[in-house]
Amino acid sequence: MFLFGLSWLRLSILRFGKEEFIKEHHLRKTTANFLTLSFFSFLIVISFFYSFNKEILNFLEIKNQSFLWVIIFGLLLMTLKIFIFEVLKVVRLIKVQTFLMRLASKIFVSLGILLFVFNILEINVFYVVYIFLLSDFLIIIVGLFFIKIRYLFPLQFDKILLKRMFIFSFPLLFSSWSSYIVTWVDTYVIKYFLTLEKVGIYQAAYKIFNTLRSFILTGIVTVFTPIIMVLKTENRIDKIKKFYLMRIIPQISFFIFVTIRFGILGAAFASFLVFSVNPVIWFFIINKKFDVHRKSALIFPFFTTVMLVINIANIHFIFKLVISAFLIVVVFLVSGKFNLFNKNDVELLNNINMPQLVKKIYIFLIRVSSEK
């Protein structure tokens, strides 16, 4: 229900907010319609929570029945926080948004330590929830400080935009639920069938992979998504096709292959299937939409699938290591053969505002792989 109340509307802020910001220099229509859709979503969430009040609180081992409203208030704060983060992307304050994302965990830990040291709250489930609420509230206040009031108010309701946002977001509702199921099915299955030691190894490898993915891939996606939105709004389709679909997407698939070597993603069948098949399906859909016929980006998902199969296969660790090292060499050779990285890309990247560390890694790989 949390996913229903929050995740499915998230991308609509970036999609339609960017379009409105470019044309009208504000987000009043997007804000009004987002709040309207969120309101009706929360009515459904509250109804569901109220109907299963006892079951939810028993699961959380909370005896106070009125505490359910505290949880609902927390969901409201999280919705506002996500809204602030997406608005910061739209108004070209990506660095601030990234900083606040990193700051959130620091505030949570700091508040937890301070409240414990000064014995303000007793350590229990309530303690953790209250710290979450307080840290989210502080992040919202800080985020609002960077957003000009005239960007959001006065609210302007637009029925046509409301319908467009709903139609755009509705399929994402099912995407959010399916992603949630796949993620947690792996975790529960592995914990049930494997020993505690192997579960620890899996969790460690999974966290390492997610760290690398957020460090490289998420940074790239966060930077390029607003740019693509701008180009789409300005109807510069050729630019999207030439640089992003023909250059960036194959490069991202290359990074996915590299990062997969450092973590176990695919130790369970669900994540293996989603990670290897789902991007390929979307690749064909996007190519058809933009009338792009280059299929080189599919080469690297093929190697990624092979790597995943090797990780799952019941063979000796040394053989896995040797085969993986061989595949990495082959992939680098293939990247050179298909001119995946081009030194001209460096000039384009230098004009894009992105985290310096991500840019340095990106440029380093381009220069190494493009040398003849």
mmCIF file of C-alpha atoms in Angstrom:
data_model
loop_
_atom_site.group_PDB
_atom_site.id
_atom_site.type_symbol
_atom_site.label_atom_id
_atom_site.label_comp_id
_atom_site.label_asym_id
_atom_site.label_seq_id
_atom_site.Cartn_x
_atom_site.Cartn_y
_atom_site.Cartn_z
ATOM 1 C CA MET A 1 0.000 0.000 0.000
ATOM 2 C CA PHE A 2 2.951 2.283 0.565
ATOM 3 C CA LEU A 3 3.909 1.695 -3.075
ATOM 4 C CA PHE A 4 0.374 2.487 -4.171
ATOM 5 C CA GLY A 5 0.342 5.710 -2.203
ATOM 6 C CA LEU A 6 3.725 6.944 -3.380
ATOM 7 C CA SER A 7 5.856 5.243 -6.007
ATOM 8 C CA TRP A 8 3.501 5.134 -8.964
ATOM 9 C CA LEU A 9 3.217 8.952 -9.164
ATOM 10 C CA ARG A 10 6.886 9.716 -8.698
ATOM 11 C CA LEU A 11 8.020 9.849 -12.321
ATOM 12 C CA SER A 12 5.054 11.979 -13.369
ATOM 13 C CA ILE A 13 6.594 14.927 -11.501
ATOM 14 C CA LEU A 14 9.769 14.664 -13.550
ATOM 15 C CA ARG A 15 7.977 13.929 -16.822
ATOM 16 C CA PHE A 16 5.330 16.673 -16.775
ATOM 17 C CA GLY A 17 7.052 19.011 -14.336
ATOM 18 C CA LYS A 18 10.036 19.376 -16.644
ATOM 19 C CA GLU A 19 7.780 20.105 -19.587
ATOM 20 C CA GLU A 20 5.848 22.746 -17.632
ATOM 21 C CA PHE A 21 9.009 24.296 -16.200
ATOM 22 C CA ILE A 22 10.547 24.753 -19.653
ATOM 23 C CA LYS A 23 7.410 26.274 -21.155
ATOM 24 C CA GLU A 24 6.039 28.308 -18.230
ATOM 25 C CA HIS A 25 8.933 28.544 -15.733
ATOM 26 C CA HIS A 26 6.887 27.078 -12.877
ATOM 27 C CA LEU A 27 5.359 23.788 -11.631
ATOM 28 C CA ARG A 28 1.960 24.983 -10.417
ATOM 29 C CA LYS A 29 -0.126 22.664 -12.610
ATOM 30 C CA THR A 30 2.048 19.631 -11.960
ATOM 31 C CA THR A 31 2.033 20.337 -8.223
ATOM 32 C CA ALA A 32 -1.758 20.747 -8.055
ATOM 33 C CA ASN A 33 -2.461 17.592 -10.042
ATOM 34 C CA PHE A 34 0.138 15.547 -8.159
ATOM 35 C CA LEU A 35 -1.425 16.570 -4.844
ATOM 36 C CA THR A 36 -4.894 15.690 -6.185
ATOM 37 C CA LEU A 37 -3.860 12.201 -7.308
ATOM 38 C CA SER A 38 -1.931 11.670 -4.078
ATOM 39 C CA PHE A 39 -4.987 12.648 -2.038
ATOM 40 C CA PHE A 40 -7.183 9.989 -3.637
ATOM 41 C CA SER A 41 -4.395 7.424 -3.352
ATOM 42 C CA PHE A 42 -4.086 8.120 0.342
ATOM 43 C CA LEU A 43 -7.830 7.753 0.829
ATOM 44 C CA ILE A 44 -7.480 4.189 -0.445
ATOM 45 C CA VAL A 45 -4.364 3.595 1.659
ATOM 46 C CA ILE A 46 -6.039 4.891 4.832
ATOM 47 C CA SER A 47 -9.133 2.778 4.168
ATOM 48 C CA PHE A 48 -6.996 -0.322 3.766
ATOM 49 C CA PHE A 49 -4.921 0.448 6.848
ATOM 50 C CA TYR A 50 -8.013 1.104 8.937
ATOM 51 C CA SER A 51 -9.620 -2.164 7.805
ATOM 52 C CA PHE A 52 -6.523 -4.175 8.787
ATOM 53 C CA ASN A 53 -5.564 -2.023 11.749
ATOM 54 C CA LYS A 54 -5.094 -4.836 14.262
ATOM 55 C CA GLU A 55 -3.219 -7.141 11.872
ATOM 56 C CA ILE A 56 -0.743 -4.429 10.856
ATOM 57 C CA LEU A 57 -0.037 -3.337 14.437
ATOM 58 C CA ASN A 58 0.268 -6.949 15.636
ATOM 59 C CA PHE A 59 2.838 -7.569 12.915
ATOM 60 C CA LEU A 60 4.784 -4.533 14.171
ATOM 61 C CA GLU A 61 4.263 -5.707 17.788
ATOM 62 C CA ILE A 62 2.563 -2.421 18.695
ATOM 63 C CA LYS A 63 -0.322 -2.503 21.186
ATOM 64 C CA ASN A 64 -1.397 1.133 20.900
ATOM 65 C CA GLN A 65 -4.145 1.129 18.235
ATOM 66 C CA SER A 66 -3.921 4.884 17.635
ATOM 67 C CA PHE A 67 -0.287 4.502 16.521
ATOM 68 C CA LEU A 68 -1.557 3.565 13.060
ATOM 69 C CA TRP A 69 -2.181 7.241 12.397
ATOM 70 C CA VAL A 70 1.452 7.957 13.190
ATOM 71 C CA ILE A 71 2.438 5.477 10.468
ATOM 72 C CA ILE A 72 0.045 7.106 8.005
ATOM 73 C CA PHE A 73 1.482 10.515 8.897
ATOM 74 C CA GLY A 74 4.915 9.055 8.164
ATOM 75 C CA LEU A 75 3.757 7.978 4.700
ATOM 76 C CA LEU A 76 2.516 11.512 4.109
ATOM 77 C CA LEU A 77 5.913 12.919 5.067
ATOM 78 C CA MET A 78 7.672 10.432 2.772
ATOM 79 C CA THR A 79 5.401 11.472 -0.100
ATOM 80 C CA LEU A 80 6.268 15.120 0.475
ATOM 81 C CA LYS A 81 9.964 14.252 0.682
ATOM 82 C CA ILE A 82 9.870 12.397 -2.634
ATOM 83 C CA PHE A 83 7.972 15.324 -4.172
ATOM 84 C CA ILE A 84 10.652 17.743 -2.972
ATOM 85 C CA PHE A 85 13.428 15.525 -4.367
ATOM 86 C CA GLU A 86 11.783 15.298 -7.795
ATOM 87 C CA VAL A 87 11.087 19.051 -7.916
ATOM 88 C CA LEU A 88 14.747 19.752 -7.154
ATOM 89 C CA LYS A 89 15.657 17.643 -10.208
ATOM 90 C CA VAL A 90 13.186 19.535 -12.376
ATOM 91 C CA VAL A 91 14.474 22.988 -11.365
ATOM 92 C CA ARG A 92 18.072 21.942 -12.075
ATOM 93 C CA LEU A 93 19.207 21.512 -8.477
ATOM 94 C CA ILE A 94 20.367 17.912 -8.823
ATOM 95 C CA LYS A 95 23.391 18.477 -6.595
ATOM 96 C CA VAL A 96 21.148 19.736 -3.799
ATOM 97 C CA GLN A 97 18.837 16.753 -4.236
ATOM 98 C CA THR A 98 21.773 14.328 -4.095
ATOM 99 C CA PHE A 99 23.144 16.100 -1.031
ATOM 100 C CA LEU A 100 19.782 15.850 0.770
ATOM 101 C CA MET A 101 19.527 12.140 -0.051
ATOM 102 C CA ARG A 102 22.905 11.574 1.572
ATOM 103 C CA LEU A 103 22.054 13.929 4.433
ATOM 104 C CA ALA A 104 18.862 12.038 5.316
ATOM 105 C CA SER A 105 20.697 8.964 6.615
ATOM 106 C CA LYS A 106 23.189 11.140 8.497
ATOM 107 C CA ILE A 107 20.377 13.033 10.228
ATOM 108 C CA PHE A 108 18.663 9.768 11.135
ATOM 109 C CA VAL A 109 21.804 8.337 12.729
ATOM 110 C CA SER A 110 22.655 11.615 14.488
ATOM 111 C CA LEU A 111 19.165 11.988 15.954
ATOM 112 C CA GLY A 112 19.196 8.364 17.066
ATOM 113 C CA ILE A 113 22.452 8.868 18.947
ATOM 114 C CA LEU A 114 21.465 12.221 20.471
ATOM 115 C CA LEU A 115 18.060 11.056 21.690
ATOM 116 C CA PHE A 116 19.674 7.944 23.159
ATOM 117 C CA VAL A 117 22.502 9.851 24.867
ATOM 118 C CA PHE A 118 20.155 12.395 26.442
ATOM 119 C CA ASN A 119 17.634 9.673 27.314
ATOM 120 C CA ILE A 120 14.777 11.566 25.654
ATOM 121 C CA LEU A 121 13.049 8.500 24.193
ATOM 122 C CA GLU A 122 13.007 4.863 25.225
ATOM 123 C CA ILE A 123 14.566 2.539 22.655
ATOM 124 C CA ASN A 124 11.789 0.527 21.002
ATOM 125 C CA VAL A 125 9.749 0.486 17.786
ATOM 126 C CA PHE A 126 8.270 3.912 18.619
ATOM 127 C CA TYR A 127 11.789 5.301 19.027
ATOM 128 C CA VAL A 128 12.799 4.267 15.504
ATOM 129 C CA VAL A 129 9.560 5.525 13.926
ATOM 130 C CA TYR A 130 9.762 8.916 15.650
ATOM 131 C CA ILE A 131 13.354 9.393 14.472
ATOM 132 C CA PHE A 132 12.316 8.556 10.912
ATOM 133 C CA LEU A 133 9.501 11.112 11.095
ATOM 134 C CA LEU A 134 11.692 13.823 12.550
ATOM 135 C CA SER A 135 14.523 13.272 10.038
ATOM 136 C CA ASP A 136 12.077 13.309 7.093
ATOM 137 C CA PHE A 137 10.494 16.502 8.423
ATOM 138 C CA LEU A 138 13.893 18.218 8.642
ATOM 139 C CA ILE A 139 14.826 17.121 5.104
ATOM 140 C CA ILE A 140 11.527 18.528 3.777
ATOM 141 C CA ILE A 141 12.164 21.881 5.492
ATOM 142 C CA VAL A 142 15.700 22.092 4.096
ATOM 143 C CA GLY A 143 14.516 21.106 0.602
ATOM 144 C CA LEU A 144 11.754 23.735 0.580
ATOM 145 C CA PHE A 145 14.359 26.351 1.418
ATOM 146 C CA PHE A 146 15.953 25.817 -2.033
ATOM 147 C CA ILE A 147 12.674 25.875 -4.000
ATOM 148 C CA LYS A 148 11.162 29.246 -4.903
ATOM 149 C CA ILE A 149 7.574 29.580 -3.722
ATOM 150 C CA ARG A 150 6.475 30.974 -7.083
ATOM 151 C CA TYR A 151 7.435 27.660 -8.706
ATOM 152 C CA LEU A 152 4.658 25.858 -6.778
ATOM 153 C CA PHE A 153 2.048 28.455 -5.800
ATOM 154 C CA PRO A 154 -0.619 29.512 -6.509
ATOM 155 C CA LEU A 155 -1.831 26.052 -7.503
ATOM 156 C CA GLN A 156 -3.328 25.706 -10.984
ATOM 157 C CA PHE A 157 -5.601 22.707 -11.549
ATOM 158 C CA ASP A 158 -5.704 21.345 -15.081
ATOM 159 C CA LYS A 159 -8.093 18.484 -15.926
ATOM 160 C CA ILE A 160 -6.273 17.600 -19.144
ATOM 161 C CA LEU A 161 -2.892 17.407 -17.400
ATOM 162 C CA LEU A 162 -4.475 15.454 -14.538
ATOM 163 C CA LYS A 163 -5.692 12.838 -17.002
ATOM 164 C CA ARG A 164 -2.306 12.703 -18.739
ATOM 165 C CA MET A 165 -0.485 12.254 -15.425
ATOM 166 C CA PHE A 166 -2.857 9.468 -14.398
ATOM 167 C CA ILE A 167 -2.544 7.602 -17.719
ATOM 168 C CA PHE A 168 1.247 7.990 -17.617
ATOM 169 C CA SER A 169 1.558 6.842 -13.995
ATOM 170 C CA PHE A 170 -0.987 4.039 -13.836
ATOM 171 C CA PRO A 171 1.204 1.352 -15.504
ATOM 172 C CA LEU A 172 3.962 2.235 -13.021
ATOM 173 C CA LEU A 173 1.667 1.066 -10.229
ATOM 174 C CA PHE A 174 2.060 -2.518 -11.441
ATOM 175 C CA SER A 175 5.774 -2.002 -12.046
ATOM 176 C CA SER A 176 6.247 -0.930 -8.418
ATOM 177 C CA TRP A 177 4.396 -3.940 -7.062
ATOM 178 C CA SER A 178 6.228 -6.388 -9.311
ATOM 179 C CA SER A 179 9.627 -4.934 -8.369
ATOM 180 C CA TYR A 180 8.725 -5.201 -4.693
ATOM 181 C CA ILE A 181 7.658 -8.839 -5.070
ATOM 182 C CA VAL A 182 10.766 -9.827 -7.018
ATOM 183 C CA THR A 183 13.112 -8.133 -4.550
ATOM 184 C CA TRP A 184 11.597 -9.690 -1.459
ATOM 185 C CA VAL A 185 10.920 -13.130 -2.959
ATOM 186 C CA ASP A 186 14.656 -13.546 -3.481
ATOM 187 C CA THR A 187 15.407 -12.519 0.091
ATOM 188 C CA TYR A 188 12.810 -14.754 1.709
ATOM 189 C CA VAL A 189 13.602 -17.793 -0.434
ATOM 190 C CA ILE A 190 17.329 -17.521 0.179
ATOM 191 C CA LYS A 191 16.912 -17.047 3.913
ATOM 192 C CA TYR A 192 14.602 -20.050 4.124
ATOM 193 C CA PHE A 193 16.663 -22.565 2.144
ATOM 194 C CA LEU A 194 20.275 -21.522 2.788
ATOM 195 C CA THR A 195 22.430 -21.586 5.893
ATOM 196 C CA LEU A 196 23.042 -18.442 7.933
ATOM 197 C CA GLU A 197 26.615 -18.197 6.586
ATOM 198 C CA LYS A 198 25.485 -18.318 2.942
ATOM 199 C CA VAL A 199 22.713 -15.818 3.607
ATOM 200 C CA GLY A 200 25.347 -13.454 5.029
ATOM 201 C CA ILE A 201 27.522 -13.885 1.934
ATOM 202 C CA TYR A 202 24.556 -13.229 -0.340
ATOM 203 C CA GLN A 203 23.505 -10.120 1.577
ATOM 204 C CA ALA A 204 27.063 -8.759 1.571
ATOM 205 C CA ALA A 205 27.478 -9.330 -2.167
ATOM 206 C CA TYR A 206 24.053 -7.844 -2.858
ATOM 207 C CA LYS A 207 24.912 -4.691 -0.898
ATOM 208 C CA ILE A 208 28.260 -4.379 -2.699
ATOM 209 C CA PHE A 209 26.498 -4.605 -6.046
ATOM 210 C CA ASN A 210 23.856 -2.051 -5.061
ATOM 211 C CA THR A 211 26.578 0.318 -3.864
ATOM 212 C CA LEU A 212 28.391 0.090 -7.194
ATOM 213 C CA ARG A 213 25.132 0.400 -9.101
ATOM 214 C CA SER A 214 24.090 3.529 -7.217
ATOM 215 C CA PHE A 215 27.631 4.868 -7.505
ATOM 216 C CA ILE A 216 27.798 4.576 -11.301
ATOM 217 C CA LEU A 217 24.521 3.610 -12.949
ATOM 218 C CA THR A 218 22.117 5.572 -10.756
ATOM 219 C CA GLY A 219 24.319 8.639 -11.089
ATOM 220 C CA ILE A 220 24.252 8.390 -14.869
ATOM 221 C CA VAL A 221 20.479 7.881 -14.991
ATOM 222 C CA THR A 222 19.844 10.749 -12.547
ATOM 223 C CA VAL A 223 21.895 13.118 -14.695
ATOM 224 C CA PHE A 224 20.623 12.090 -18.115
ATOM 225 C CA THR A 225 16.896 11.700 -17.396
ATOM 226 C CA PRO A 226 16.167 15.454 -17.016
ATOM 227 C CA ILE A 227 18.229 16.176 -20.140
ATOM 228 C CA ILE A 228 16.219 13.657 -22.159
ATOM 229 C CA MET A 229 13.005 15.200 -20.823
ATOM 230 C CA VAL A 230 14.136 18.634 -22.042
ATOM 231 C CA LEU A 231 15.049 17.333 -25.496
ATOM 232 C CA LYS A 232 11.714 15.499 -25.776
ATOM 233 C CA THR A 233 9.812 18.642 -24.749
ATOM 234 C CA GLU A 234 11.723 20.677 -27.349
ATOM 235 C CA ASN A 235 11.046 17.907 -29.920
ATOM 236 C CA ARG A 236 14.767 17.362 -30.550
ATOM 237 C CA ILE A 237 14.271 13.669 -31.270
ATOM 238 C CA ASP A 238 17.364 13.399 -33.487
ATOM 239 C CA LYS A 239 19.523 14.442 -30.541
ATOM 240 C CA ILE A 240 17.986 11.736 -28.349
ATOM 241 C CA LYS A 241 18.497 9.104 -31.026
ATOM 242 C CA LYS A 242 22.050 10.116 -31.961
ATOM 243 C CA PHE A 243 23.568 10.580 -28.518
ATOM 244 C CA TYR A 244 21.440 8.727 -25.969
ATOM 245 C CA LEU A 245 19.937 5.749 -27.816
ATOM 246 C CA MET A 246 22.914 5.127 -30.085
ATOM 247 C CA ARG A 247 25.671 5.941 -27.587
ATOM 248 C CA ILE A 248 24.611 6.093 -23.939
ATOM 249 C CA ILE A 249 22.311 3.044 -23.725
ATOM 250 C CA PRO A 250 24.960 0.627 -25.094
ATOM 251 C CA GLN A 251 27.463 2.180 -22.685
ATOM 252 C CA ILE A 252 25.095 1.719 -19.722
ATOM 253 C CA SER A 253 24.608 -1.932 -20.670
ATOM 254 C CA PHE A 254 28.401 -2.235 -20.618
ATOM 255 C CA PHE A 255 28.522 -0.790 -17.070
ATOM 256 C CA ILE A 256 25.839 -3.258 -15.980
ATOM 257 C CA PHE A 257 28.031 -6.108 -17.157
ATOM 258 C CA VAL A 258 31.050 -4.727 -15.288
ATOM 259 C CA THR A 259 29.209 -4.173 -12.011
ATOM 260 C CA ILE A 260 27.538 -7.592 -12.095
ATOM 261 C CA ARG A 261 30.935 -9.155 -11.532
ATOM 262 C CA PHE A 262 31.174 -7.576 -8.074
ATOM 263 C CA GLY A 263 27.889 -8.766 -6.641
ATOM 264 C CA ILE A 264 25.492 -11.678 -6.649
ATOM 265 C CA LEU A 265 22.399 -10.534 -8.473
ATOM 266 C CA GLY A 266 20.725 -13.588 -9.894
ATOM 267 C CA ALA A 267 21.412 -16.010 -7.072
ATOM 268 C CA ALA A 268 17.660 -16.534 -7.162
ATOM 269 C CA PHE A 269 15.699 -17.075 -10.359
ATOM 270 C CA ALA A 270 13.358 -14.091 -9.937
ATOM 271 C CA SER A 271 16.034 -11.402 -9.981
ATOM 272 C CA PHE A 272 17.964 -13.261 -12.676
ATOM 273 C CA LEU A 273 14.931 -13.186 -14.965
ATOM 274 C CA VAL A 274 14.050 -9.554 -14.281
ATOM 275 C CA PHE A 275 17.624 -8.299 -14.537
ATOM 276 C CA SER A 276 18.359 -10.055 -17.834
ATOM 277 C CA VAL A 277 15.031 -10.064 -19.697
ATOM 278 C CA ASN A 278 13.174 -6.936 -18.575
ATOM 279 C CA PRO A 279 15.761 -4.381 -19.879
ATOM 280 C CA VAL A 280 15.880 -6.141 -23.248
ATOM 281 C CA ILE A 281 12.104 -5.872 -23.612
ATOM 282 C CA TRP A 282 12.242 -2.159 -22.814
ATOM 283 C CA PHE A 283 15.131 -1.766 -25.252
ATOM 284 C CA PHE A 284 12.995 -3.019 -28.154
ATOM 285 C CA ILE A 285 10.041 -0.852 -27.092
ATOM 286 C CA ILE A 286 12.168 2.312 -26.959
ATOM 287 C CA ASN A 287 13.913 1.519 -30.237
ATOM 288 C CA LYS A 288 10.564 1.046 -31.966
ATOM 289 C CA LYS A 289 9.234 4.269 -30.462
ATOM 290 C CA PHE A 290 12.183 6.305 -31.770
ATOM 291 C CA ASP A 291 12.691 4.266 -34.969
ATOM 292 C CA VAL A 292 16.230 3.203 -34.051
ATOM 293 C CA HIS A 293 17.589 0.045 -35.661
ATOM 294 C CA ARG A 294 20.970 -0.352 -33.976
ATOM 295 C CA LYS A 295 21.056 -3.572 -31.925
ATOM 296 C CA SER A 296 24.587 -3.422 -30.519
ATOM 297 C CA ALA A 297 23.276 -2.643 -27.022
ATOM 298 C CA LEU A 298 21.930 -6.214 -26.875
ATOM 299 C CA ILE A 299 25.441 -7.661 -27.039
ATOM 300 C CA PHE A 300 26.269 -6.705 -23.479
ATOM 301 C CA PRO A 301 23.013 -7.989 -21.918
ATOM 302 C CA PHE A 302 23.936 -11.313 -23.546
ATOM 303 C CA PHE A 303 27.288 -11.339 -21.753
ATOM 304 C CA THR A 304 25.570 -10.221 -18.553
ATOM 305 C CA THR A 305 23.192 -13.183 -18.801
ATOM 306 C CA VAL A 306 26.138 -15.531 -19.290
ATOM 307 C CA MET A 307 27.811 -14.008 -16.237
ATOM 308 C CA LEU A 308 24.659 -14.502 -14.186
ATOM 309 C CA VAL A 309 24.421 -18.150 -15.273
ATOM 310 C CA ILE A 310 28.042 -18.672 -14.209
ATOM 311 C CA ASN A 311 27.279 -17.166 -10.796
ATOM 312 C CA ILE A 312 24.363 -19.564 -10.341
ATOM 313 C CA ALA A 313 26.071 -22.661 -11.762
ATOM 314 C CA ASN A 314 27.201 -25.291 -9.283
ATOM 315 C CA ILE A 315 30.874 -25.254 -10.250
ATOM 316 C CA HIS A 316 34.068 -24.622 -8.342
ATOM 317 C CA PHE A 317 34.832 -21.012 -7.398
ATOM 318 C CA ILE A 318 38.159 -21.058 -9.296
ATOM 319 C CA PHE A 319 36.394 -22.005 -12.535
ATOM 320 C CA LYS A 320 33.874 -19.204 -11.992
ATOM 321 C CA LEU A 321 36.718 -16.742 -11.454
ATOM 322 C CA VAL A 322 38.614 -17.839 -14.588
ATOM 323 C CA ILE A 323 35.533 -17.811 -16.824
ATOM 324 C CA SER A 324 34.465 -14.419 -15.471
ATOM 325 C CA ALA A 325 37.901 -12.913 -16.064
ATOM 326 C CA PHE A 326 37.865 -14.291 -19.616
ATOM 327 C CA LEU A 327 34.422 -12.778 -20.258
ATOM 328 C CA ILE A 328 35.560 -9.374 -19.006
ATOM 329 C CA VAL A 329 38.487 -9.417 -21.468
ATOM 330 C CA VAL A 330 36.146 -10.447 -24.295
ATOM 331 C CA VAL A 331 33.696 -7.670 -23.436
ATOM 332 C CA PHE A 332 36.411 -5.010 -23.525
ATOM 333 C CA LEU A 333 37.545 -6.309 -26.939
ATOM 334 C CA VAL A 334 33.960 -6.287 -28.211
ATOM 335 C CA SER A 335 33.441 -2.731 -26.927
ATOM 336 C CA GLY A 336 36.400 -1.609 -29.009
ATOM 337 C CA LYS A 337 35.188 -3.499 -32.061
ATOM 338 C CA PHE A 338 31.792 -1.785 -31.978
ATOM 339 C CA ASN A 339 33.253 1.628 -31.165
ATOM 340 C CA LEU A 340 31.266 1.702 -27.927
ATOM 341 C CA PHE A 341 33.364 4.481 -26.450
ATOM 342 C CA ASN A 342 34.478 7.396 -28.565
ATOM 343 C CA LYS A 343 36.828 10.205 -27.579
ATOM 344 C CA ASN A 344 34.258 12.664 -28.882
ATOM 345 C CA ASP A 345 32.042 11.564 -25.983
ATOM 346 C CA VAL A 346 34.487 13.242 -23.576
ATOM 347 C CA GLU A 347 33.670 16.668 -24.990
ATOM 348 C CA LEU A 348 29.950 16.023 -24.573
ATOM 349 C CA LEU A 349 30.371 14.817 -20.992
ATOM 350 C CA ASN A 350 32.421 17.865 -20.055
ATOM 351 C CA ASN A 351 29.382 20.016 -20.880
ATOM 352 C CA ILE A 352 27.106 17.991 -18.569
ATOM 353 C CA ASN A 353 26.821 18.849 -14.893
ATOM 354 C CA MET A 354 27.235 15.575 -12.994
ATOM 355 C CA PRO A 355 29.115 14.338 -9.896
ATOM 356 C CA GLN A 356 32.846 14.701 -10.576
ATOM 357 C CA LEU A 357 33.735 11.181 -9.451
ATOM 358 C CA VAL A 358 31.147 9.625 -11.782
ATOM 359 C CA LYS A 359 32.380 11.844 -14.620
ATOM 360 C CA LYS A 360 36.038 10.908 -14.010
ATOM 361 C CA ILE A 361 35.247 7.172 -14.042
ATOM 362 C CA TYR A 362 33.158 7.586 -17.188
ATOM 363 C CA ILE A 363 35.849 9.590 -19.000
ATOM 364 C CA PHE A 364 38.586 7.171 -17.892
ATOM 365 C CA LEU A 365 36.717 4.212 -19.403
ATOM 366 C CA ILE A 366 36.084 6.158 -22.600
ATOM 367 C CA ARG A 367 39.752 7.042 -23.040
ATOM 368 C CA VAL A 368 40.993 3.537 -22.258
ATOM 369 C CA SER A 369 38.465 1.753 -24.486
ATOM 370 C CA SER A 370 38.720 4.179 -27.398
ATOM 371 C CA GLU A 371 42.483 3.925 -27.803
ATOM 372 C CA LYS A 372 43.466 2.255 -31.055
#
